[in-house]
Amino acid sequence: MQRLTNDDPESWLNAISIWKNLLELDAKKVKLSQKNANPLKRKVGENDIIAKKLKTAQMQEIQENKECQMEKQIEEETLEQGNFTTKRDKSQEELQNDVAEAVDTQKQNDLTFRVSCRCSGAIAKTFTAQEVGRVIGIALMKQFGWKADLRNPNLEIFIHLSDIYCVVGIPVFRVPLARRAYIKTAGLRSTIAWAMASLAEIKAGAVVLDPMCGLGTILLEAAKEWPDVYYMGADVSDSQLLGACDNLKAAGLKDKIELLKASVIELPLPSESVDTIISDIPFGKKFKLGKDIKHIIQEMERVLRVGGTIVLLLSEDHHRRLKSCEESSVPLNSKGSRTDKPGSTECLNPEEKAAISEPASSSFAASNQECLDRMPPFGSLVPVECYRVSLGKTDALIYKYKKSHSPGQ
């Protein structure tokens, strides 16, 4: 981690330069918006203002005449001095460049910073966020001469260390991207909700369901991005549904999303009536699962149409439980009851699987593919994509399934 700082200082300086340019653009936008907010100024004493302008113009004309005379004198002296003036100008230019560089260096040295760290996964048991921050902070002070300021720094350095990657960067926005103005009460992190919706292949006219909608964050993010869709959210908690209703009102989406009180294992919907299901399965910290996750996903499988998509946010514990029960899972028939047929082993062939799944970035691809390879089909649901994501102190998995056939066939 120290080598990220010591071995490539040029990358840091380039990043700082871009960051400063962005701040300047942001400041210009703020000034422009303030100027446009008050386009009309009070017109008081217009005659006095005109008189002052005329007087100023006369003074400028006199000054220009004086400057013309001075310029003629300077030109005559310059012709006499010849090469001496040229050499002097060059030396002055070099001196100015040296001064500018010294000022830039001093400004860099006066830069204050703070390191914000987050560790997740098994490595979080080995290193604390404070230890990681201290390592990077000391390296930055030694390399660039910056000063640490924990309360009011000019610059914030962000570090996220997990079992498979380390991200070091500078936050571009002053306000976190997950903080949405249109969400009154936050539930699932908005950026995660948007990412799940973007994987779900939502199309105009589709029926999209979140059977454990909570405060409705996933449905809100999806409806903002893909408006021409019929959205439904279900939950058994009255308080969660009230919070979701408040969020829908605040976002102006009350007419776009229908909420109903229902259990995820007894959804009041016909079989194969939903095109897409997106859901955050509770991790058990704030809300406990009343039933095994197997029964929950079986009910989702029942209401999903053939060819439909399910996108789920799963904890590591959910992943282990699904993996242990999937091979012996018994599919449901069209009426929702269990059949005597063994669990389906039908799966997409490698060519089809490759066509559906889009590879993640190179740093995550190996880990994501490993998760995907370890997850067998669940009845008629075939896993096609898997992504590991960070939720702060813990990691989670986004799984995408496709329904390949009707259960019982």
Short mmCIF file of C-alpha atoms in Angstrom, two decimals:
data_model
loop_
_atom_site.label_atom_id
_atom_site.label_comp_id
_atom_site.label_asym_id
_atom_site.label_seq_id
_atom_site.Cartn_x
_atom_site.Cartn_y
_atom_site.Cartn_z
CA MET A 1 0.00 0.00 0.00
CA GLN A 2 2.93 2.33 0.64
CA ARG A 3 4.22 1.52 -2.85
CA LEU A 4 0.97 2.92 -4.30
CA THR A 5 2.21 6.26 -2.99
CA ASN A 6 5.99 6.05 -3.20
CA ASP A 7 6.51 4.33 -6.56
CA ASP A 8 4.18 6.46 -8.68
CA PRO A 9 4.00 10.05 -7.35
CA GLU A 10 3.18 11.39 -10.84
CA SER A 11 -0.23 9.67 -10.76
CA TRP A 12 -1.04 11.39 -7.48
CA LEU A 13 -0.03 14.80 -8.80
CA ASN A 14 -2.09 14.29 -11.97
CA ALA A 15 -5.10 13.29 -9.88
CA ILE A 16 -4.67 16.37 -7.69
CA SER A 17 -4.50 18.57 -10.79
CA ILE A 18 -7.76 17.11 -12.15
CA TRP A 19 -9.39 17.45 -8.73
CA LYS A 20 -8.44 21.15 -8.55
CA ASN A 21 -9.82 21.77 -12.04
CA LEU A 22 -13.11 20.14 -11.06
CA LEU A 23 -13.33 22.34 -7.96
CA GLU A 24 -12.74 25.45 -10.09
CA LEU A 25 -15.49 24.40 -12.51
CA ASP A 26 -17.80 23.75 -9.58
CA ALA A 27 -17.06 27.21 -8.16
CA LYS A 28 -17.76 28.83 -11.56
CA LYS A 29 -21.09 27.01 -11.81
CA VAL A 30 -22.07 28.21 -8.33
CA LYS A 31 -21.22 31.83 -9.24
CA LEU A 32 -23.11 31.53 -12.51
CA SER A 33 -26.19 30.13 -10.80
CA GLN A 34 -26.09 32.92 -8.22
CA LYS A 35 -25.78 35.50 -11.00
CA ASN A 36 -28.71 34.00 -12.93
CA ALA A 37 -30.78 33.86 -9.76
CA ASN A 38 -30.77 37.72 -9.58
CA PRO A 39 -30.70 38.93 -13.20
CA LEU A 40 -32.43 42.22 -12.43
CA LYS A 41 -30.76 44.84 -10.23
CA ARG A 42 -32.37 47.88 -8.80
CA LYS A 43 -32.09 50.92 -11.08
CA VAL A 44 -31.26 53.83 -8.80
CA GLY A 45 -29.68 57.14 -9.91
CA GLU A 46 -29.25 56.23 -13.57
CA ASN A 47 -28.29 59.80 -14.54
CA ASP A 48 -25.49 59.81 -11.96
CA ILE A 49 -24.21 56.48 -13.28
CA ILE A 50 -24.14 57.79 -16.88
CA ALA A 51 -22.27 60.91 -15.78
CA LYS A 52 -19.71 58.80 -13.94
CA LYS A 53 -19.21 56.63 -17.04
CA LEU A 54 -18.58 59.70 -19.23
CA LYS A 55 -16.09 61.07 -16.73
CA THR A 56 -14.34 57.69 -16.56
CA ALA A 57 -14.12 57.54 -20.37
CA GLN A 58 -12.51 61.01 -20.47
CA MET A 59 -9.98 60.02 -17.83
CA GLN A 60 -9.16 56.83 -19.75
CA GLU A 61 -8.59 58.85 -22.94
CA ILE A 62 -6.13 61.16 -21.13
CA GLN A 63 -4.37 58.14 -19.64
CA GLU A 64 -4.12 56.46 -23.05
CA ASN A 65 -2.46 59.58 -24.54
CA LYS A 66 0.10 59.54 -21.73
CA GLU A 67 0.72 55.83 -22.29
CA CYS A 68 1.27 56.40 -26.03
CA GLN A 69 3.94 58.99 -25.27
CA MET A 70 5.60 56.65 -22.78
CA GLU A 71 5.54 53.80 -25.32
CA LYS A 72 7.33 55.96 -27.91
CA GLN A 73 10.04 56.80 -25.39
CA ILE A 74 10.43 53.14 -24.44
CA GLU A 75 10.69 52.12 -28.11
CA GLU A 76 13.46 54.66 -28.70
CA GLU A 77 15.37 53.44 -25.63
CA THR A 78 14.87 49.81 -26.68
CA LEU A 79 16.35 50.47 -30.13
CA GLU A 80 19.42 52.00 -28.48
CA GLN A 81 19.85 49.16 -25.97
CA GLY A 82 19.46 46.41 -28.61
CA ASN A 83 20.41 42.92 -27.51
CA PHE A 84 20.77 43.91 -23.86
CA THR A 85 16.99 44.34 -23.50
CA THR A 86 16.30 40.94 -25.12
CA LYS A 87 18.65 39.20 -22.70
CA ARG A 88 17.13 41.03 -19.75
CA ASP A 89 13.57 40.04 -20.81
CA LYS A 90 14.61 36.40 -21.07
CA SER A 91 16.18 36.43 -17.63
CA GLN A 92 13.06 38.07 -16.19
CA GLU A 93 10.86 35.43 -17.84
CA GLU A 94 13.00 32.64 -16.38
CA LEU A 95 12.83 34.29 -12.98
CA GLN A 96 9.03 34.50 -13.21
CA ASN A 97 8.82 30.81 -14.13
CA ASP A 98 11.00 29.89 -11.15
CA VAL A 99 8.81 31.97 -8.85
CA ALA A 100 5.62 30.34 -10.24
CA GLU A 101 7.06 26.88 -9.70
CA ALA A 102 8.09 27.78 -6.16
CA VAL A 103 4.59 29.12 -5.44
CA ASP A 104 2.98 25.93 -6.81
CA THR A 105 5.32 23.81 -4.71
CA GLN A 106 4.51 25.86 -1.62
CA LYS A 107 0.78 25.51 -2.29
CA GLN A 108 1.22 21.76 -2.63
CA ASN A 109 3.13 21.62 0.64
CA ASP A 110 0.40 23.68 2.34
CA LEU A 111 -2.26 21.20 1.21
CA THR A 112 -4.05 19.55 4.12
CA PHE A 113 -5.58 16.09 3.87
CA ARG A 114 -7.46 13.38 5.72
CA VAL A 115 -7.52 9.64 5.02
CA SER A 116 -10.88 7.85 5.24
CA CYS A 117 -10.64 4.06 5.30
CA ARG A 118 -13.01 1.14 5.08
CA CYS A 119 -12.01 -2.49 5.50
CA SER A 120 -14.38 -5.33 4.63
CA GLY A 121 -14.23 -9.09 4.44
CA ALA A 122 -11.87 -11.36 6.34
CA ILE A 123 -9.01 -8.86 6.06
CA ALA A 124 -10.96 -6.48 8.30
CA LYS A 125 -10.14 -8.84 11.20
CA THR A 126 -6.42 -8.38 10.51
CA PHE A 127 -6.22 -4.64 9.80
CA THR A 128 -8.28 -1.84 11.31
CA ALA A 129 -9.28 1.24 9.35
CA GLN A 130 -7.09 3.35 11.64
CA GLU A 131 -3.99 1.24 10.90
CA VAL A 132 -4.54 1.46 7.13
CA GLY A 133 -5.11 5.21 7.36
CA ARG A 134 -1.93 5.71 9.33
CA VAL A 135 0.16 3.77 6.78
CA ILE A 136 -1.11 5.82 3.83
CA GLY A 137 -1.07 9.10 5.78
CA ILE A 138 2.59 8.77 6.75
CA ALA A 139 3.55 7.84 3.19
CA LEU A 140 1.75 10.94 1.79
CA MET A 141 3.38 13.28 4.31
CA LYS A 142 6.84 11.93 3.51
CA GLN A 143 6.33 11.93 -0.26
CA PHE A 144 4.59 15.29 -0.78
CA GLY A 145 4.99 17.24 2.44
CA TRP A 146 1.22 17.49 2.96
CA LYS A 147 -0.16 18.17 6.42
CA ALA A 148 -2.78 16.00 8.10
CA ASP A 149 -5.99 17.72 9.22
CA LEU A 150 -8.76 15.48 10.53
CA ARG A 151 -11.35 18.23 11.02
CA ASN A 152 -11.29 20.53 8.01
CA PRO A 153 -8.94 19.23 5.29
CA ASN A 154 -8.58 20.57 1.75
CA LEU A 155 -8.46 17.04 0.38
CA GLU A 156 -9.88 13.68 1.41
CA ILE A 157 -8.18 10.44 0.44
CA PHE A 158 -10.55 7.46 0.31
CA ILE A 159 -9.35 3.87 0.77
CA HIS A 160 -11.39 0.68 0.55
CA LEU A 161 -9.53 -2.51 1.37
CA SER A 162 -11.24 -5.88 0.87
CA ASP A 163 -10.14 -9.48 0.41
CA ILE A 164 -9.83 -9.12 -3.39
CA TYR A 165 -8.93 -5.49 -4.09
CA CYS A 166 -7.72 -2.18 -2.72
CA VAL A 167 -9.13 1.10 -4.04
CA VAL A 168 -7.36 4.39 -3.32
CA GLY A 169 -8.87 7.56 -4.68
CA ILE A 170 -10.20 11.08 -4.22
CA PRO A 171 -13.97 11.61 -3.87
CA VAL A 172 -15.10 13.83 -6.75
CA PHE A 173 -18.41 14.90 -5.21
CA ARG A 174 -18.75 16.74 -1.93
CA VAL A 175 -21.99 14.90 -1.21
CA PRO A 176 -22.00 11.05 -1.42
CA LEU A 177 -23.50 9.77 -4.65
CA ALA A 178 -25.84 7.48 -2.69
CA ARG A 179 -27.54 10.48 -1.07
CA ARG A 180 -30.57 11.09 -3.28
CA ALA A 181 -32.58 14.28 -2.94
CA TYR A 182 -35.78 12.44 -3.86
CA ILE A 183 -35.50 9.79 -1.11
CA LYS A 184 -36.99 10.92 2.20
CA THR A 185 -35.97 7.90 4.32
CA ALA A 186 -32.94 5.87 3.24
CA GLY A 187 -33.03 2.09 3.23
CA LEU A 188 -30.69 0.09 1.00
CA ARG A 189 -27.85 2.20 -0.38
CA SER A 190 -29.20 3.90 -3.50
CA THR A 191 -26.16 3.12 -5.65
CA ILE A 192 -26.52 -0.61 -4.90
CA ALA A 193 -30.25 -0.45 -5.64
CA TRP A 194 -29.57 1.26 -8.99
CA ALA A 195 -26.90 -1.33 -9.88
CA MET A 196 -29.35 -4.18 -9.18
CA ALA A 197 -32.02 -2.55 -11.33
CA SER A 198 -29.55 -1.99 -14.17
CA LEU A 199 -28.79 -5.74 -14.24
CA ALA A 200 -32.45 -6.71 -14.42
CA GLU A 201 -32.96 -6.00 -18.15
CA ILE A 202 -36.09 -3.90 -17.47
CA LYS A 203 -38.09 -3.19 -20.62
CA ALA A 204 -41.00 -0.85 -21.32
CA GLY A 205 -44.36 -2.38 -20.42
CA ALA A 206 -42.85 -5.02 -18.12
CA VAL A 207 -44.19 -6.02 -14.69
CA VAL A 208 -41.49 -5.58 -12.04
CA LEU A 209 -41.87 -6.86 -8.47
CA ASP A 210 -39.94 -6.38 -5.25
CA PRO A 211 -41.57 -8.90 -2.87
CA MET A 212 -39.61 -7.62 0.14
CA CYS A 213 -39.57 -3.93 -0.76
CA GLY A 214 -38.92 -2.40 2.69
CA LEU A 215 -38.70 1.38 2.18
CA GLY A 216 -38.93 0.95 -1.58
CA THR A 217 -35.41 2.08 -2.53
CA ILE A 218 -34.99 -0.48 -5.34
CA LEU A 219 -38.37 0.40 -6.88
CA LEU A 220 -37.64 4.13 -6.62
CA GLU A 221 -34.29 3.80 -8.40
CA ALA A 222 -35.79 1.58 -11.10
CA ALA A 223 -38.82 3.85 -11.67
CA LYS A 224 -36.59 6.93 -11.98
CA GLU A 225 -34.48 5.25 -14.68
CA TRP A 226 -37.14 3.13 -16.46
CA PRO A 227 -40.48 4.97 -16.05
CA ASP A 228 -42.70 3.12 -18.59
CA VAL A 229 -43.04 0.01 -16.41
CA TYR A 230 -45.63 -1.36 -13.95
CA TYR A 231 -43.97 -1.63 -10.52
CA MET A 232 -45.22 -3.53 -7.48
CA GLY A 233 -43.79 -3.71 -3.97
CA ALA A 234 -44.84 -6.10 -1.21
CA ASP A 235 -43.91 -6.31 2.45
CA VAL A 236 -45.37 -7.74 5.66
CA SER A 237 -44.28 -4.79 7.83
CA ASP A 238 -46.73 -1.92 8.24
CA SER A 239 -43.97 0.47 9.30
CA GLN A 240 -41.88 -0.37 6.25
CA LEU A 241 -44.84 0.12 3.92
CA LEU A 242 -45.61 3.50 5.53
CA GLY A 243 -41.98 4.54 5.03
CA ALA A 244 -42.11 3.35 1.42
CA CYS A 245 -45.33 5.33 0.85
CA ASP A 246 -43.65 8.49 2.20
CA ASN A 247 -40.70 7.94 -0.11
CA LEU A 248 -42.99 7.49 -3.12
CA LYS A 249 -44.79 10.75 -2.31
CA ALA A 250 -41.51 12.64 -1.84
CA ALA A 251 -40.21 11.33 -5.19
CA GLY A 252 -43.48 12.02 -7.03
CA LEU A 253 -43.86 8.34 -7.93
CA LYS A 254 -46.94 7.36 -5.94
CA ASP A 255 -48.91 6.73 -9.15
CA LYS A 256 -46.07 4.67 -10.68
CA ILE A 257 -45.60 2.07 -7.93
CA GLU A 258 -48.25 -0.06 -6.23
CA LEU A 259 -47.67 -1.21 -2.66
CA LEU A 260 -49.40 -4.16 -1.01
CA LYS A 261 -49.14 -5.93 2.30
CA ALA A 262 -48.25 -9.55 1.63
CA SER A 263 -45.87 -12.28 2.70
CA VAL A 264 -43.03 -13.15 0.37
CA ILE A 265 -43.92 -16.86 0.67
CA GLU A 266 -47.63 -16.27 -0.13
CA LEU A 267 -47.72 -13.64 -2.84
CA PRO A 268 -51.29 -12.85 -4.07
CA LEU A 269 -50.22 -13.17 -7.69
CA PRO A 270 -50.90 -15.79 -10.39
CA SER A 271 -48.11 -18.11 -11.44
CA GLU A 272 -45.82 -16.76 -14.17
CA SER A 273 -47.34 -13.26 -14.04
CA VAL A 274 -44.19 -11.18 -13.38
CA ASP A 275 -41.41 -10.30 -15.86
CA THR A 276 -38.73 -9.18 -13.40
CA ILE A 277 -38.08 -9.58 -9.67
CA ILE A 278 -35.52 -7.46 -7.85
CA SER A 279 -35.08 -7.85 -4.11
CA ASP A 280 -32.76 -7.30 -1.18
CA ILE A 281 -33.07 -10.39 1.02
CA PRO A 282 -32.79 -9.26 4.69
CA PHE A 283 -29.46 -10.21 6.21
CA GLY A 284 -31.02 -10.96 9.60
CA LYS A 285 -29.43 -8.08 11.49
CA LYS A 286 -32.38 -5.67 11.48
CA PHE A 287 -35.12 -7.94 10.11
CA LYS A 288 -35.23 -11.70 10.66
CA LEU A 289 -36.33 -14.12 7.95
CA GLY A 290 -39.44 -15.93 9.19
CA LYS A 291 -38.92 -18.74 6.68
CA ASP A 292 -35.95 -20.43 5.09
CA ILE A 293 -34.55 -18.59 2.08
CA LYS A 294 -35.28 -21.69 -0.01
CA HIS A 295 -39.06 -21.22 0.37
CA ILE A 296 -38.75 -17.51 -0.39
CA ILE A 297 -36.99 -18.11 -3.71
CA GLN A 298 -39.38 -20.93 -4.61
CA GLU A 299 -42.28 -18.47 -4.37
CA MET A 300 -40.39 -15.97 -6.52
CA GLU A 301 -39.79 -18.75 -9.03
CA ARG A 302 -43.51 -19.51 -9.11
CA VAL A 303 -44.67 -15.98 -10.03
CA LEU A 304 -41.85 -15.34 -12.55
CA ARG A 305 -42.47 -15.88 -16.24
CA VAL A 306 -40.27 -18.18 -18.33
CA GLY A 307 -37.36 -16.12 -19.62
CA GLY A 308 -37.83 -13.64 -16.77
CA THR A 309 -35.04 -12.28 -14.60
CA ILE A 310 -34.45 -12.32 -10.85
CA VAL A 311 -31.77 -10.08 -9.28
CA LEU A 312 -31.09 -10.70 -5.59
CA LEU A 313 -28.79 -9.14 -3.01
CA LEU A 314 -27.52 -12.00 -0.85
CA SER A 315 -25.33 -12.16 2.24
CA GLU A 316 -22.51 -14.67 2.48
CA ASP A 317 -24.74 -16.73 4.79
CA HIS A 318 -27.57 -16.72 2.23
CA HIS A 319 -25.10 -17.82 -0.42
CA ARG A 320 -23.93 -20.78 1.69
CA ARG A 321 -27.50 -21.86 2.48
CA LEU A 322 -28.58 -21.69 -1.15
CA LYS A 323 -25.53 -23.61 -2.27
CA SER A 324 -26.21 -26.39 0.24
CA CYS A 325 -29.87 -26.79 -0.69
CA GLU A 326 -29.99 -26.04 -4.41
CA GLU A 327 -28.89 -29.44 -5.67
CA SER A 328 -31.68 -31.12 -3.71
CA SER A 329 -34.30 -28.43 -4.31
CA VAL A 330 -37.70 -29.66 -5.49
CA PRO A 331 -39.36 -27.39 -8.06
CA LEU A 332 -42.93 -26.18 -7.83
CA ASN A 333 -45.67 -27.02 -10.29
CA SER A 334 -47.88 -24.37 -11.90
CA LYS A 335 -50.29 -24.44 -8.92
CA GLY A 336 -47.59 -23.68 -6.42
CA SER A 337 -47.48 -27.12 -4.77
CA ARG A 338 -44.47 -29.37 -4.62
CA THR A 339 -44.00 -32.07 -7.23
CA ASP A 340 -42.44 -35.50 -6.92
CA LYS A 341 -39.90 -34.78 -9.65
CA PRO A 342 -36.30 -34.21 -8.61
CA GLY A 343 -34.76 -30.79 -8.82
CA SER A 344 -34.06 -29.64 -12.31
CA THR A 345 -30.49 -29.75 -13.50
CA GLU A 346 -31.19 -27.99 -16.79
CA CYS A 347 -28.71 -25.21 -17.41
CA LEU A 348 -27.68 -22.90 -20.19
CA ASN A 349 -24.89 -24.21 -22.38
CA PRO A 350 -21.57 -22.34 -22.21
CA GLU A 351 -22.27 -20.38 -25.39
CA GLU A 352 -25.65 -19.17 -24.13
CA LYS A 353 -24.24 -18.40 -20.73
CA ALA A 354 -21.44 -16.33 -22.21
CA ALA A 355 -23.89 -14.43 -24.38
CA ILE A 356 -26.04 -13.42 -21.40
CA SER A 357 -23.34 -12.68 -18.90
CA GLU A 358 -21.33 -9.50 -19.32
CA PRO A 359 -17.85 -9.72 -17.79
CA ALA A 360 -16.95 -7.41 -14.95
CA SER A 361 -13.74 -5.39 -14.87
CA SER A 362 -10.53 -7.41 -14.92
CA SER A 363 -9.83 -6.97 -11.21
CA PHE A 364 -13.19 -8.45 -10.21
CA ALA A 365 -13.84 -10.92 -13.03
CA ALA A 366 -12.01 -13.88 -11.48
CA SER A 367 -13.78 -13.54 -8.13
CA ASN A 368 -17.20 -13.02 -9.75
CA GLN A 369 -16.74 -16.02 -12.04
CA GLU A 370 -15.72 -18.15 -9.06
CA CYS A 371 -18.95 -17.21 -7.24
CA LEU A 372 -20.95 -18.02 -10.36
CA ASP A 373 -19.28 -21.40 -10.86
CA ARG A 374 -20.01 -22.38 -7.26
CA MET A 375 -23.75 -21.66 -7.54
CA PRO A 376 -25.78 -24.47 -9.21
CA PRO A 377 -29.27 -23.87 -10.70
CA PHE A 378 -32.17 -23.50 -8.28
CA GLY A 379 -35.04 -25.43 -9.83
CA SER A 380 -35.73 -23.62 -13.11
CA LEU A 381 -33.64 -20.59 -12.08
CA VAL A 382 -30.23 -20.55 -13.74
CA PRO A 383 -27.52 -18.20 -12.34
CA VAL A 384 -26.03 -16.10 -15.14
CA GLU A 385 -24.17 -13.27 -13.36
CA CYS A 386 -22.63 -12.63 -9.96
CA TYR A 387 -20.98 -9.52 -8.50
CA ARG A 388 -19.42 -8.98 -5.11
CA VAL A 389 -20.23 -5.55 -3.64
CA SER A 390 -19.35 -3.67 -0.48
CA LEU A 391 -22.02 -2.47 1.95
CA GLY A 392 -19.57 -0.76 4.27
CA LYS A 393 -18.51 -3.08 7.07
CA THR A 394 -19.72 -6.16 5.23
CA ASP A 395 -19.65 -7.55 1.70
CA ALA A 396 -22.58 -8.96 -0.24
CA LEU A 397 -23.33 -10.70 -3.53
CA ILE A 398 -25.62 -9.57 -6.33
CA TYR A 399 -26.94 -12.69 -8.11
CA LYS A 400 -28.83 -12.63 -11.39
CA TYR A 401 -30.97 -15.61 -12.39
CA LYS A 402 -32.90 -16.45 -15.56
CA LYS A 403 -35.94 -18.73 -15.55
CA SER A 404 -35.26 -21.38 -18.17
CA HIS A 405 -38.54 -23.35 -18.11
CA SER A 406 -41.80 -23.84 -16.23
CA PRO A 407 -41.40 -26.01 -13.11
CA GLY A 408 -42.80 -29.48 -13.61
CA GLN A 409 -42.01 -29.59 -17.31
#
